[in-house]
PDB file of C-alpha atoms in Angstrom:
ATOM      1  CA  MET A   1     -14.464 -24.073  31.834  1.00  0.00           C
ATOM      2  CA  SER A   2     -15.679 -25.676  28.634  1.00  0.00           C
ATOM      3  CA  LEU A   3     -14.697 -24.003  25.355  1.00  0.00           C
ATOM      4  CA  GLU A   4     -17.390 -25.875  23.426  1.00  0.00           C
ATOM      5  CA  ARG A   5     -19.401 -23.519  21.200  1.00  0.00           C
ATOM      6  CA  THR A   6     -20.812 -23.159  17.696  1.00  0.00           C
ATOM      7  CA  LEU A   7     -18.538 -22.039  14.877  1.00  0.00           C
ATOM      8  CA  ALA A   8     -18.669 -18.282  14.261  1.00  0.00           C
ATOM      9  CA  PRO A   9     -19.383 -17.100  10.706  1.00  0.00           C
ATOM     10  CA  HIS A  10     -16.586 -15.958   8.408  1.00  0.00           C
ATOM     11  CA  PRO A  11     -15.881 -12.295   9.273  1.00  0.00           C
ATOM     12  CA  THR A  12     -16.950 -11.002   5.843  1.00  0.00           C
ATOM     13  CA  GLU A  13     -20.002 -13.248   5.502  1.00  0.00           C
ATOM     14  CA  ASN A  14     -22.492 -10.624   6.663  1.00  0.00           C
ATOM     15  CA  LEU A  15     -20.825  -7.555   5.146  1.00  0.00           C
ATOM     16  CA  PRO A  16     -22.264  -5.736   2.145  1.00  0.00           C
ATOM     17  CA  ALA A  17     -21.120  -7.355  -1.084  1.00  0.00           C
ATOM     18  CA  ALA A  18     -17.972  -5.899  -2.620  1.00  0.00           C
ATOM     19  CA  PRO A  19     -18.205  -4.879  -6.295  1.00  0.00           C
ATOM     20  CA  ALA A  20     -15.217  -7.090  -7.213  1.00  0.00           C
ATOM     21  CA  GLU A  21     -13.019  -9.813  -5.736  1.00  0.00           C
ATOM     22  CA  LEU A  22      -9.341  -9.607  -4.847  1.00  0.00           C
ATOM     23  CA  THR A  23      -7.189 -12.733  -4.786  1.00  0.00           C
ATOM     24  CA  VAL A  24      -5.241 -12.950  -1.516  1.00  0.00           C
ATOM     25  CA  THR A  25      -2.507 -15.569  -1.097  1.00  0.00           C
ATOM     26  CA  SER A  26       0.502 -16.400   1.055  1.00  0.00           C
ATOM     27  CA  THR A  27       3.757 -18.233   0.494  1.00  0.00           C
ATOM     28  CA  ASP A  28       3.749 -19.159   4.203  1.00  0.00           C
ATOM     29  CA  PHE A  29       0.439 -21.081   4.256  1.00  0.00           C
ATOM     30  CA  THR A  30      -2.307 -22.303   1.945  1.00  0.00           C
ATOM     31  CA  ASP A  31      -5.898 -21.120   2.199  1.00  0.00           C
ATOM     32  CA  GLY A  32      -7.541 -23.169   4.942  1.00  0.00           C
ATOM     33  CA  GLY A  33      -4.225 -24.679   6.022  1.00  0.00           C
ATOM     34  CA  PRO A  34      -2.165 -24.157   9.163  1.00  0.00           C
ATOM     35  CA  LEU A  35      -0.136 -21.022   9.750  1.00  0.00           C
ATOM     36  CA  PRO A  36       3.545 -21.524  10.568  1.00  0.00           C
ATOM     37  CA  GLU A  37       4.297 -22.099  14.241  1.00  0.00           C
ATOM     38  CA  SER A  38       6.252 -18.809  14.196  1.00  0.00           C
ATOM     39  CA  ALA A  39       2.958 -16.921  13.733  1.00  0.00           C
ATOM     40  CA  GLY A  40       2.043 -17.823  17.309  1.00  0.00           C
ATOM     41  CA  PHE A  41       2.257 -15.474  20.244  1.00  0.00           C
ATOM     42  CA  GLY A  42       5.341 -16.630  22.127  1.00  0.00           C
ATOM     43  CA  PHE A  43       6.565 -18.757  19.209  1.00  0.00           C
ATOM     44  CA  GLY A  44       8.121 -15.957  17.166  1.00  0.00           C
ATOM     45  CA  ASN A  45       5.116 -13.658  16.837  1.00  0.00           C
ATOM     46  CA  THR A  46       5.905 -13.354  13.114  1.00  0.00           C
ATOM     47  CA  SER A  47       3.255 -12.203  10.655  1.00  0.00           C
ATOM     48  CA  PRO A  48       2.956 -14.370   7.528  1.00  0.00           C
ATOM     49  CA  GLN A  49       3.740 -13.214   4.004  1.00  0.00           C
ATOM     50  CA  LEU A  50       0.688 -11.916   2.111  1.00  0.00           C
ATOM     51  CA  SER A  51       0.100 -10.964  -1.528  1.00  0.00           C
ATOM     52  CA  TRP A  52      -2.999  -9.725  -3.316  1.00  0.00           C
ATOM     53  CA  SER A  53      -3.946  -9.150  -6.929  1.00  0.00           C
ATOM     54  CA  GLY A  54      -6.928  -8.270  -9.080  1.00  0.00           C
ATOM     55  CA  ALA A  55      -7.477  -4.727  -7.821  1.00  0.00           C
ATOM     56  CA  PRO A  56      -9.771  -2.831 -10.155  1.00  0.00           C
ATOM     57  CA  GLU A  57      -8.846   0.383 -11.919  1.00  0.00           C
ATOM     58  CA  GLY A  58      -9.215   3.309  -9.570  1.00  0.00           C
ATOM     59  CA  THR A  59      -7.691   1.545  -6.549  1.00  0.00           C
ATOM     60  CA  ARG A  60      -5.846   4.197  -4.528  1.00  0.00           C
ATOM     61  CA  SER A  61      -5.132   2.299  -1.286  1.00  0.00           C
ATOM     62  CA  TYR A  62      -5.842  -0.851   0.726  1.00  0.00           C
ATOM     63  CA  LEU A  63      -7.111  -1.784   4.155  1.00  0.00           C
ATOM     64  CA  LEU A  64      -5.794  -5.021   5.689  1.00  0.00           C
ATOM     65  CA  VAL A  65      -7.380  -6.732   8.695  1.00  0.00           C
ATOM     66  CA  CYS A  66      -6.551 -10.111  10.265  1.00  0.00           C
ATOM     67  CA  HIS A  67      -9.376 -11.358  12.458  1.00  0.00           C
ATOM     68  CA  ASP A  68      -9.894 -14.531  14.511  1.00  0.00           C
ATOM     69  CA  PRO A  69     -13.662 -15.145  14.560  1.00  0.00           C
ATOM     70  CA  ASP A  70     -13.155 -18.239  16.731  1.00  0.00           C
ATOM     71  CA  ALA A  71     -11.820 -16.459  19.820  1.00  0.00           C
ATOM     72  CA  PRO A  72     -14.144 -17.349  22.710  1.00  0.00           C
ATOM     73  CA  ILE A  73     -15.189 -13.730  23.225  1.00  0.00           C
ATOM     74  CA  VAL A  74     -17.945 -11.537  21.790  1.00  0.00           C
ATOM     75  CA  GLY A  75     -16.991 -10.438  18.281  1.00  0.00           C
ATOM     76  CA  GLY A  76     -13.783 -12.450  17.926  1.00  0.00           C
ATOM     77  CA  PHE A  77     -10.277 -10.972  18.094  1.00  0.00           C
ATOM     78  CA  THR A  78      -8.428  -8.661  15.701  1.00  0.00           C
ATOM     79  CA  HIS A  79      -4.735  -9.514  15.351  1.00  0.00           C
ATOM     80  CA  TRP A  80      -3.513  -6.981  12.791  1.00  0.00           C
ATOM     81  CA  ALA A  81      -4.778  -4.012  10.805  1.00  0.00           C
ATOM     82  CA  ILE A  82      -3.215  -1.490   8.438  1.00  0.00           C
ATOM     83  CA  VAL A  83      -5.139   1.334   6.783  1.00  0.00           C
ATOM     84  CA  GLY A  84      -3.917   3.406   3.856  1.00  0.00           C
ATOM     85  CA  LEU A  85      -1.577   0.890   2.255  1.00  0.00           C
ATOM     86  CA  PRO A  86      -0.579   2.603  -1.025  1.00  0.00           C
ATOM     87  CA  ALA A  87      -2.023   1.131  -4.235  1.00  0.00           C
ATOM     88  CA  GLU A  88       1.444   0.027  -5.388  1.00  0.00           C
ATOM     89  CA  VAL A  89       1.858  -2.147  -2.277  1.00  0.00           C
ATOM     90  CA  THR A  90       0.475  -5.578  -3.142  1.00  0.00           C
ATOM     91  CA  GLU A  91       2.666  -7.704  -0.889  1.00  0.00           C
ATOM     92  CA  LEU A  92       3.800  -7.748   2.722  1.00  0.00           C
ATOM     93  CA  ALA A  93       6.852  -9.872   3.512  1.00  0.00           C
ATOM     94  CA  THR A  94       7.024 -12.396   6.337  1.00  0.00           C
ATOM     95  CA  GLY A  95       7.540 -10.385   9.505  1.00  0.00           C
ATOM     96  CA  ALA A  96       6.080  -7.141   8.067  1.00  0.00           C
ATOM     97  CA  GLY A  97       3.847  -6.906  11.126  1.00  0.00           C
ATOM     98  CA  SER A  98       6.769  -6.176  13.460  1.00  0.00           C
ATOM     99  CA  TYR A  99       6.330  -3.145  15.682  1.00  0.00           C
ATOM    100  CA  GLY A 100       7.442   0.021  13.908  1.00  0.00           C
ATOM    101  CA  SER A 101       7.366  -1.463  10.393  1.00  0.00           C
ATOM    102  CA  GLN A 102       6.581   1.076   7.684  1.00  0.00           C
ATOM    103  CA  HIS A 103       4.297   0.142   4.797  1.00  0.00           C
ATOM    104  CA  GLY A 104       4.348   3.217   2.598  1.00  0.00           C
ATOM    105  CA  GLU A 105       3.455   6.878   2.841  1.00  0.00           C
ATOM    106  CA  GLY A 106      -0.004   7.438   4.303  1.00  0.00           C
ATOM    107  CA  SER A 107      -0.335   3.976   5.846  1.00  0.00           C
ATOM    108  CA  ALA A 108      -0.995   3.457   9.536  1.00  0.00           C
ATOM    109  CA  THR A 109      -0.908   0.320  11.648  1.00  0.00           C
ATOM    110  CA  LEU A 110      -3.916   0.300  13.970  1.00  0.00           C
ATOM    111  CA  ALA A 111      -4.065  -1.124  17.477  1.00  0.00           C
ATOM    112  CA  ASN A 112      -4.948  -4.814  17.574  1.00  0.00           C
ATOM    113  CA  ASP A 113      -7.057  -6.308  20.370  1.00  0.00           C
ATOM    114  CA  PHE A 114      -3.941  -6.760  22.518  1.00  0.00           C
ATOM    115  CA  GLY A 115      -3.663  -2.948  22.305  1.00  0.00           C
ATOM    116  CA  THR A 116      -0.392  -2.920  20.340  1.00  0.00           C
ATOM    117  CA  LYS A 117       0.232  -1.560  16.846  1.00  0.00           C
ATOM    118  CA  ASP A 118       1.779  -4.641  15.285  1.00  0.00           C
ATOM    119  CA  TRP A 119       1.046  -8.280  14.480  1.00  0.00           C
ATOM    120  CA  ALA A 120      -0.506  -9.875  17.568  1.00  0.00           C
ATOM    121  CA  GLY A 121       0.513 -13.494  17.209  1.00  0.00           C
ATOM    122  CA  CYS A 122      -1.983 -16.335  17.200  1.00  0.00           C
ATOM    123  CA  ALA A 123      -3.004 -17.220  20.738  1.00  0.00           C
ATOM    124  CA  PRO A 124      -5.933 -19.637  20.851  1.00  0.00           C
ATOM    125  CA  PRO A 125      -6.645 -21.124  24.272  1.00  0.00           C
ATOM    126  CA  GLU A 126      -4.696 -24.340  24.799  1.00  0.00           C
ATOM    127  CA  GLY A 127      -6.860 -27.343  23.964  1.00  0.00           C
ATOM    128  CA  ASP A 128      -9.362 -25.304  21.912  1.00  0.00           C
ATOM    129  CA  VAL A 129     -10.301 -26.146  18.328  1.00  0.00           C
ATOM    130  CA  ALA A 130      -8.101 -24.787  15.547  1.00  0.00           C
ATOM    131  CA  HIS A 131      -8.850 -21.085  15.166  1.00  0.00           C
ATOM    132  CA  ARG A 132      -9.264 -19.416  11.787  1.00  0.00           C
ATOM    133  CA  TYR A 133      -7.126 -16.344  11.129  1.00  0.00           C
ATOM    134  CA  VAL A 134      -8.819 -14.499   8.274  1.00  0.00           C
ATOM    135  CA  PHE A 135      -6.637 -11.994   6.414  1.00  0.00           C
ATOM    136  CA  THR A 136      -8.936  -9.666   4.473  1.00  0.00           C
ATOM    137  CA  VAL A 137      -7.777  -6.967   2.070  1.00  0.00           C
ATOM    138  CA  TRP A 138     -10.078  -4.229   0.809  1.00  0.00           C
ATOM    139  CA  ALA A 139      -9.198  -2.197  -2.328  1.00  0.00           C
ATOM    140  CA  LEU A 140     -10.295   1.400  -1.758  1.00  0.00           C
ATOM    141  CA  ASP A 141     -10.951   4.251  -4.180  1.00  0.00           C
ATOM    142  CA  THR A 142      -9.247   6.781  -1.896  1.00  0.00           C
ATOM    143  CA  ASP A 143      -5.780   7.366  -0.548  1.00  0.00           C
ATOM    144  CA  ASN A 144      -7.066   9.857   2.012  1.00  0.00           C
ATOM    145  CA  THR A 145      -9.230   7.997   4.506  1.00  0.00           C
ATOM    146  CA  GLY A 146      -8.809  10.704   7.135  1.00  0.00           C
ATOM    147  CA  LEU A 147      -7.620   8.014   9.533  1.00  0.00           C
ATOM    148  CA  ASP A 148      -4.374   7.713  11.439  1.00  0.00           C
ATOM    149  CA  SER A 149      -2.968   5.152  13.857  1.00  0.00           C
ATOM    150  CA  SER A 150      -5.296   6.355  16.625  1.00  0.00           C
ATOM    151  CA  ALA A 151      -8.361   5.006  14.772  1.00  0.00           C
ATOM    152  CA  SER A 152      -9.942   1.746  15.877  1.00  0.00           C
ATOM    153  CA  VAL A 153     -10.177  -1.142  13.439  1.00  0.00           C
ATOM    154  CA  ALA A 154     -13.986  -0.888  13.566  1.00  0.00           C
ATOM    155  CA  LYS A 155     -13.827   2.816  12.682  1.00  0.00           C
ATOM    156  CA  ALA A 156     -11.467   2.118   9.773  1.00  0.00           C
ATOM    157  CA  GLN A 157     -13.824  -0.515   8.365  1.00  0.00           C
ATOM    158  CA  PHE A 158     -16.881   1.688   8.845  1.00  0.00           C
ATOM    159  CA  GLN A 159     -15.320   4.891   7.534  1.00  0.00           C
ATOM    160  CA  THR A 160     -14.062   3.198   4.344  1.00  0.00           C
ATOM    161  CA  LEU A 161     -17.308   1.315   3.666  1.00  0.00           C
ATOM    162  CA  GLY A 162     -18.291   3.702   0.853  1.00  0.00           C
ATOM    163  CA  ASN A 163     -14.837   3.447  -0.739  1.00  0.00           C
ATOM    164  CA  VAL A 164     -14.687  -0.329  -1.305  1.00  0.00           C
ATOM    165  CA  LEU A 165     -13.909  -1.394  -4.868  1.00  0.00           C
ATOM    166  CA  ALA A 166     -12.988  -5.018  -4.126  1.00  0.00           C
ATOM    167  CA  ARG A 167     -12.347  -7.393  -1.249  1.00  0.00           C
ATOM    168  CA  GLY A 168     -10.665 -10.757  -0.779  1.00  0.00           C
ATOM    169  CA  SER A 169      -9.529 -13.043   2.028  1.00  0.00           C
ATOM    170  CA  VAL A 170      -7.198 -15.900   2.771  1.00  0.00           C
ATOM    171  CA  THR A 171      -7.542 -18.014   5.927  1.00  0.00           C
ATOM    172  CA  GLY A 172      -4.920 -19.789   7.966  1.00  0.00           C
ATOM    173  CA  THR A 173      -5.502 -21.917  11.068  1.00  0.00           C
ATOM    174  CA  TYR A 174      -3.632 -22.225  14.355  1.00  0.00           C
ATOM    175  CA  GLN A 175      -4.029 -24.539  17.321  1.00  0.00           C
ATOM    176  CA  LEU A 176      -2.052 -25.123  20.511  1.00  0.00           C
TER     177      LEU A 176
END
């Protein structure tokens, strides 16, 4: 089977504009650069460190989603999502995506596309182009989204759409 295909758009490219921009960074990779090997499924399955800044006044919580738009399936592949991160949480340490990790009162890790509630390590098909892993953080004006860990990532994004104060992304790549 050939994996040749056109490049998918950036996951936030076609979303409504956010009123402000967050700055999202990592000490484990640079924007557009490769993720550490340990981020790979079967190579440590370790989520990278993330930090964000620039949240506007009124930020009450955050939504984090890591999405691979380059997965050779319809809609790409979601690797990690947390809803309800408290406003005072502006960093997740390396490995914070481990199963059972707590990220503050009211937060919930949602099921990724592997069906687990943790960091689903990078797993591009062997021989495929480098995949982009886009870590997007939304600043929300609510700390009560009405969502828990049973919500889908799509529902979390849709239900918080009217609460977005700012958004920002950082992208790492991974290739086998």
